[in-house]
Amino acid sequence: MRSIWNGAISFGLVSIPIKLVNATESHSISFRQIHLSDGGRIRYRKVCELDGEEVATAEIGKGYEEADGSVIPITDEDLARLPIATAKTIEIVSFVPADEIDPLQMDAAYYLAANGPTAAKPYTLLREALKRSRKVAIAKYALRGRERLGMLRVVDDVIAMHGLLWPDEIRVPEGVAPEGKVSVREAELDLADALMATLGEVEMDSLTDEYREAVEEMISAKSQGGFEPPAEAEVEPAGGKVIDLMAALEKSVNAAKASRGEATATAEEAQVTPIRRKTAAAPKAVGGKKSTSATKKTAGGTGKTASAKSTAKSTSKAASAKKTAATAKKAAPRKRASA
């Protein structure tokens, strides 16, 4: 990889010669401006305002425009001679835990490559020290005419540097948050947690730029003369529509599960909070008293009922026999007296 800056890392009294290499690259598709009537390219030409002549890149320098419109020429030599330590040095100023760096400050990313055999040992020393401390290094460096802030960390076996914005370059988010007091129910948070758990984690390497792929396919089809524009998708306007948040969360959980081949949950299952069910009503009173006719339909209960019926039947037969005998006894003396 081609280096964009050569210098050294200043680690106390240790100096580590390094080369700065871009760690990222853009894969976005770029377009040219054309004349719609004939397809001709539209180009920008750099023209001097004083003489109207087009100027070559080699003849273009930079200058600082003052309030009155006058311009002060500034050369690369002027900038290189500035009395700052970071002109050719990445100066480490402190080591801090990585979570103390606000992601909003993150800017461009670079790899720091050891520049020459003599740089291997101090480079490795700094890399291993960063690994063991589990911290990142905060540094200052100068690049493209200005001093910058950077964060050094270890990526695999390489020291990487993220350019950082200065703290005063981060804007305060005034007027960005929703206005007024908005309350969120626990049940809604529970469903949001369930959705987050269902979506789970993703392999970052598996993510692709689908828009770029679609544009490439369109360009390929157009170049072969076989492109047919797809039907325009109907898109509902965003905002201003009141939605049932709970229902939307439940549908989202089910959709995420379905995409993973999991069984979808019903509304009751998706609802994380327990559902309170009504208890069975007590037996209704008959004639001012509670009804006792209901019996348990168990084997034991059936046996007891049958036994009670049998006993009652035997008692009834015995009482009938006694009554018959008593009647016969009373009738007998009457017959003897009449004789």
Coordinates of C-alpha atoms in Angstrom, one line a residue:
M1 CA 0.0 0.0 0.0
R2 CA 1.2 3.5 -0.9
S3 CA 2.1 5.7 2.1
I4 CA 0.7 9.2 2.3
W5 CA 3.0 10.5 5.1
N6 CA 6.4 9.6 6.5
G7 CA 7.5 10.4 10.0
A8 CA 7.9 8.9 13.4
I9 CA 5.9 8.0 16.6
S10 CA 7.2 9.8 19.6
F11 CA 6.8 7.5 22.6
G12 CA 8.6 9.3 25.5
L13 CA 12.2 9.3 24.4
V14 CA 11.6 6.4 22.0
S15 CA 11.2 7.3 18.4
I16 CA 9.6 4.8 16.0
P17 CA 10.0 5.6 12.2
I18 CA 6.6 4.9 10.5
K19 CA 4.7 5.3 7.3
L20 CA 1.1 6.4 7.3
V21 CA -1.2 4.3 5.0
N22 CA -4.9 4.7 4.4
A23 CA -6.8 1.9 6.2
T24 CA -10.0 2.4 4.2
E25 CA -11.1 2.7 0.6
S26 CA -14.3 3.8 -1.0
H27 CA -16.1 1.4 -3.3
S28 CA -18.9 3.8 -4.2
I29 CA -19.8 4.3 -7.8
S30 CA -18.9 7.7 -9.2
F31 CA -20.8 9.4 -12.0
R32 CA -19.8 12.1 -14.6
Q33 CA -21.7 15.2 -15.4
I34 CA -22.9 15.1 -19.0
H35 CA -24.8 17.3 -21.5
L36 CA -28.3 15.6 -21.7
S37 CA -28.8 16.6 -25.3
D38 CA -25.8 14.9 -26.8
G39 CA -24.1 13.0 -23.9
G40 CA -20.9 15.2 -23.9
R41 CA -18.8 15.4 -20.8
I42 CA -19.1 18.5 -18.7
R43 CA -15.7 19.5 -17.3
Y44 CA -14.5 22.0 -14.8
R45 CA -11.6 24.2 -15.8
K46 CA -9.5 26.2 -13.3
V47 CA -9.3 29.7 -14.6
C48 CA -7.4 32.7 -13.2
E49 CA -9.8 35.5 -12.4
L50 CA -7.2 38.2 -13.4
D51 CA -6.2 37.1 -16.9
G52 CA -9.0 34.6 -17.7
E53 CA -6.4 31.9 -18.6
E54 CA -6.8 28.2 -17.7
V55 CA -4.1 27.3 -15.1
A56 CA -2.4 23.9 -14.9
T57 CA -2.4 22.0 -11.5
A58 CA 1.4 22.5 -11.2
E59 CA 0.9 26.2 -11.2
I60 CA -1.7 26.3 -8.5
G61 CA -0.8 27.1 -4.9
K62 CA -2.7 28.0 -1.8
G63 CA -3.3 31.3 0.0
Y64 CA -5.2 32.8 2.9
E65 CA -7.9 35.3 2.1
E66 CA -8.2 38.2 4.6
A67 CA -11.3 40.1 5.4
D68 CA -10.6 42.8 2.9
G69 CA -10.3 40.3 0.1
S70 CA -6.5 40.4 -0.2
V71 CA -4.8 36.9 -0.4
I72 CA -1.5 36.0 1.4
P73 CA 0.3 33.2 -0.4
I74 CA 1.2 30.2 1.8
T75 CA 3.7 27.5 0.5
D76 CA 4.4 24.0 1.7
E77 CA 7.8 25.1 2.8
D78 CA 6.2 27.7 5.1
L79 CA 4.1 25.1 6.7
A80 CA 7.0 22.7 7.1
R81 CA 9.1 25.2 8.9
L82 CA 6.5 25.9 11.6
P83 CA 8.0 25.4 15.1
I84 CA 5.7 22.6 16.2
A85 CA 6.8 19.1 17.3
T86 CA 4.1 17.4 15.3
A87 CA 5.2 18.6 11.9
K88 CA 6.8 15.2 11.2
T89 CA 6.0 13.3 14.4
I90 CA 3.0 11.6 15.9
E91 CA 3.4 12.7 19.5
I92 CA 1.7 10.5 22.1
V93 CA 0.4 12.6 24.9
S94 CA -1.5 10.1 27.1
F95 CA -3.0 6.6 27.4
V96 CA -6.7 6.3 28.2
P97 CA -9.4 3.5 28.3
A98 CA -11.0 3.1 24.9
D99 CA -14.5 3.7 26.2
E100 CA -13.5 7.3 27.1
I101 CA -13.4 8.2 23.4
D102 CA -16.7 9.5 22.1
P103 CA -17.4 7.8 18.7
L104 CA -18.6 11.1 17.4
Q105 CA -15.0 12.2 17.4
M106 CA -13.9 9.4 15.0
D107 CA -12.6 10.5 11.6
A108 CA -10.4 8.9 9.0
A109 CA -8.5 5.6 9.8
Y110 CA -4.9 4.8 9.0
Y111 CA -2.4 2.0 9.4
L112 CA 1.0 2.8 10.9
A113 CA 3.7 0.7 9.2
A114 CA 7.2 0.3 10.6
N115 CA 9.5 2.1 8.3
G116 CA 12.7 0.1 8.1
P117 CA 14.4 -2.8 10.1
T118 CA 15.4 -0.5 13.0
A119 CA 11.7 0.4 13.6
A120 CA 10.6 -3.3 14.2
K121 CA 11.6 -3.6 17.8
P122 CA 10.2 -0.3 19.2
Y123 CA 7.1 -0.7 17.0
T124 CA 6.5 -4.2 18.5
L125 CA 7.2 -2.8 22.0
L126 CA 4.5 -0.1 21.6
R127 CA 2.0 -2.6 20.1
E128 CA 2.4 -5.1 22.9
A129 CA 2.3 -2.4 25.6
L130 CA -1.1 -1.2 24.1
K131 CA -2.4 -4.8 24.1
R132 CA -1.4 -5.4 27.7
S133 CA -2.7 -2.1 29.1
R134 CA -6.0 -2.5 27.2
K135 CA -5.8 1.2 26.5
V136 CA -5.5 3.5 23.5
A137 CA -2.9 6.2 23.0
I138 CA -4.0 9.8 22.3
A139 CA -1.6 11.6 20.0
K140 CA -1.1 14.8 18.1
Y141 CA 0.1 14.9 14.5
A142 CA 0.2 17.3 11.5
L143 CA -1.3 16.4 8.2
R144 CA -2.3 18.4 5.1
G145 CA -1.5 21.7 6.6
R146 CA -3.1 21.4 10.0
E147 CA -2.5 19.8 13.4
R148 CA -4.8 17.0 14.2
L149 CA -5.8 14.7 17.1
G150 CA -5.4 10.9 16.8
M151 CA -6.1 7.7 18.7
L152 CA -3.7 4.7 18.3
R153 CA -5.0 1.2 18.9
V154 CA -4.0 -2.4 18.0
V155 CA -5.7 -4.2 15.1
D156 CA -4.4 -7.8 14.8
D157 CA -0.6 -7.2 14.7
V158 CA -0.7 -3.7 13.4
I159 CA -1.0 -0.3 15.1
A160 CA -3.9 1.7 13.6
M161 CA -4.6 5.4 14.1
H162 CA -8.0 7.0 14.0
G163 CA -8.1 10.7 13.3
L164 CA -10.1 12.5 15.9
L165 CA -12.0 15.7 15.7
W166 CA -11.1 18.3 18.3
P167 CA -13.6 18.4 21.2
D168 CA -14.7 21.9 20.1
E169 CA -15.6 20.6 16.7
I170 CA -18.4 18.4 18.1
R171 CA -21.7 20.3 17.9
V172 CA -24.1 20.4 20.9
P173 CA -27.3 18.5 19.9
E174 CA -29.6 21.4 20.6
G175 CA -33.2 20.9 19.4
V176 CA -32.6 17.4 18.1
A177 CA -34.3 15.3 20.8
P178 CA -38.1 15.0 20.7
E179 CA -39.9 17.9 22.3
G180 CA -42.1 17.4 25.3
K181 CA -42.2 14.6 27.8
V182 CA -42.6 11.1 26.2
S183 CA -43.2 8.1 28.4
V184 CA -42.4 4.5 27.5
R185 CA -44.2 1.6 29.2
E186 CA -42.3 -1.3 30.7
A187 CA -44.2 -3.7 28.4
E188 CA -42.9 -1.8 25.3
L189 CA -39.4 -1.9 26.6
D190 CA -39.7 -5.6 27.2
L191 CA -40.9 -6.2 23.6
A192 CA -38.0 -4.0 22.3
D193 CA -35.6 -6.1 24.3
A194 CA -37.2 -9.3 22.8
L195 CA -36.8 -7.8 19.3
M196 CA -33.1 -7.0 20.0
A197 CA -32.5 -10.5 21.3
T198 CA -34.2 -12.1 18.3
L199 CA -32.2 -10.0 15.8
G200 CA -29.1 -11.1 17.7
E201 CA -25.6 -10.5 16.3
V202 CA -24.4 -10.4 12.7
E203 CA -21.1 -11.2 11.0
M204 CA -19.9 -7.8 9.9
D205 CA -18.1 -9.4 6.9
S206 CA -21.4 -10.7 5.6
L207 CA -22.9 -7.1 5.1
T208 CA -22.8 -5.8 1.6
D209 CA -23.7 -2.6 -0.2
E210 CA -26.9 -3.7 -1.9
Y211 CA -27.5 -0.3 -3.5
R212 CA -24.1 -0.4 -5.2
E213 CA -24.7 -3.9 -6.5
A214 CA -28.1 -2.9 -7.9
V215 CA -26.5 0.1 -9.6
E216 CA -23.8 -2.1 -11.1
E217 CA -26.4 -4.5 -12.5
M218 CA -28.3 -1.6 -14.0
I219 CA -25.2 -0.2 -15.7
S220 CA -24.3 -3.7 -17.0
A221 CA -27.8 -4.1 -18.4
K222 CA -27.8 -0.6 -20.0
S223 CA -24.5 -1.3 -21.6
Q224 CA -25.9 -4.4 -23.3
G225 CA -29.1 -2.6 -24.3
G226 CA -31.4 -4.9 -22.3
F227 CA -32.4 -2.8 -19.3
E228 CA -36.0 -2.5 -18.4
P229 CA -36.8 -0.2 -15.5
P230 CA -38.7 -2.1 -12.7
A231 CA -42.1 -1.0 -11.6
E232 CA -41.9 1.9 -9.2
A233 CA -42.4 0.7 -5.6
E234 CA -45.1 2.4 -3.6
V235 CA -43.6 4.0 -0.6
E236 CA -45.8 5.4 2.1
P237 CA -44.8 8.9 3.2
A238 CA -42.9 8.8 6.5
G239 CA -44.1 10.7 9.6
G240 CA -47.4 11.9 10.7
K241 CA -48.9 8.4 11.0
V242 CA -50.0 7.1 14.4
I243 CA -49.1 3.5 14.9
D244 CA -49.9 0.9 17.5
L245 CA -46.4 0.6 18.9
M246 CA -47.0 -2.7 20.8
A247 CA -48.5 -4.3 17.7
A248 CA -45.6 -3.1 15.5
L249 CA -43.1 -4.5 18.0
E250 CA -44.9 -7.9 18.2
K251 CA -45.0 -8.1 14.3
S252 CA -41.3 -7.2 14.2
V253 CA -40.4 -9.9 16.7
N254 CA -42.4 -12.5 14.7
A255 CA -40.8 -11.3 11.4
A256 CA -37.3 -11.6 12.8
K257 CA -38.0 -15.1 14.1
A258 CA -39.5 -16.1 10.8
S259 CA -36.4 -14.9 8.9
R260 CA -34.3 -17.1 11.1
G261 CA -36.6 -20.1 10.7
E262 CA -37.9 -20.0 14.2
A263 CA -41.5 -20.5 15.3
T264 CA -43.4 -17.2 15.6
A265 CA -45.0 -16.2 18.8
T266 CA -48.6 -15.4 19.3
A267 CA -49.6 -12.0 20.7
E268 CA -49.8 -13.5 24.2
E269 CA -46.4 -15.2 23.9
A270 CA -44.8 -12.1 22.5
Q271 CA -46.2 -10.1 25.4
V272 CA -43.5 -10.5 28.0
T273 CA -45.5 -9.3 31.0
P274 CA -47.7 -12.1 32.5
I275 CA -51.5 -12.1 31.8
R276 CA -53.8 -12.1 34.8
R277 CA -56.7 -14.5 34.3
K278 CA -60.0 -14.3 36.2
T279 CA -60.6 -17.0 38.9
A280 CA -63.6 -19.3 38.8
A281 CA -66.8 -17.9 40.3
A282 CA -68.1 -19.5 43.6
P283 CA -71.3 -21.7 43.3
K284 CA -74.5 -19.7 43.3
A285 CA -76.8 -19.8 46.4
V286 CA -80.1 -21.7 46.1
G287 CA -82.9 -20.5 48.4
G288 CA -80.6 -18.4 50.4
K289 CA -78.2 -21.3 51.0
K290 CA -75.1 -22.5 49.2
S291 CA -75.8 -25.4 46.9
T292 CA -74.2 -28.7 48.0
S293 CA -75.3 -30.8 45.1
A294 CA -72.0 -30.5 43.2
T295 CA -69.7 -33.4 44.0
K296 CA -66.2 -34.2 42.9
K297 CA -66.0 -36.6 40.0
T298 CA -63.2 -38.7 41.3
A299 CA -63.0 -42.5 41.8
G300 CA -63.1 -42.0 45.6
G301 CA -66.0 -39.6 45.5
T302 CA -68.0 -42.0 43.3
G303 CA -67.3 -44.9 45.7
K304 CA -68.5 -42.9 48.7
T305 CA -71.7 -41.8 46.9
A306 CA -72.5 -45.4 45.9
S307 CA -71.9 -46.7 49.5
A308 CA -74.2 -44.0 50.9
K309 CA -77.0 -45.0 48.5
S310 CA -76.6 -48.7 49.4
T311 CA -76.8 -48.0 53.1
A312 CA -79.8 -45.8 52.7
K313 CA -81.6 -48.5 50.7
S314 CA -80.9 -51.2 53.4
T315 CA -82.1 -48.9 56.1
S316 CA -85.4 -48.2 54.2
K317 CA -86.0 -52.0 53.8
A318 CA -85.4 -52.7 57.5
A319 CA -87.8 -49.9 58.6
S320 CA -90.5 -51.3 56.2
A321 CA -90.2 -54.8 57.7
K322 CA -90.5 -53.6 61.3
K323 CA -93.6 -51.6 60.3
T324 CA -95.3 -54.7 58.8
A325 CA -94.5 -56.8 61.8
A326 CA -96.0 -54.3 64.2
T327 CA -99.2 -54.1 62.2
A328 CA -99.5 -57.9 62.2
K329 CA -99.0 -58.0 66.0
K330 CA -101.8 -55.5 66.6
A331 CA -104.2 -57.3 64.4
A332 CA -103.7 -60.7 66.1
P333 CA -105.4 -60.0 69.6
R334 CA -108.4 -58.5 67.9
K335 CA -109.1 -61.8 66.1
R336 CA -108.8 -63.9 69.4
A337 CA -111.2 -61.6 71.2
S338 CA -113.9 -61.9 68.6
A339 CA -113.7 -65.7 68.7

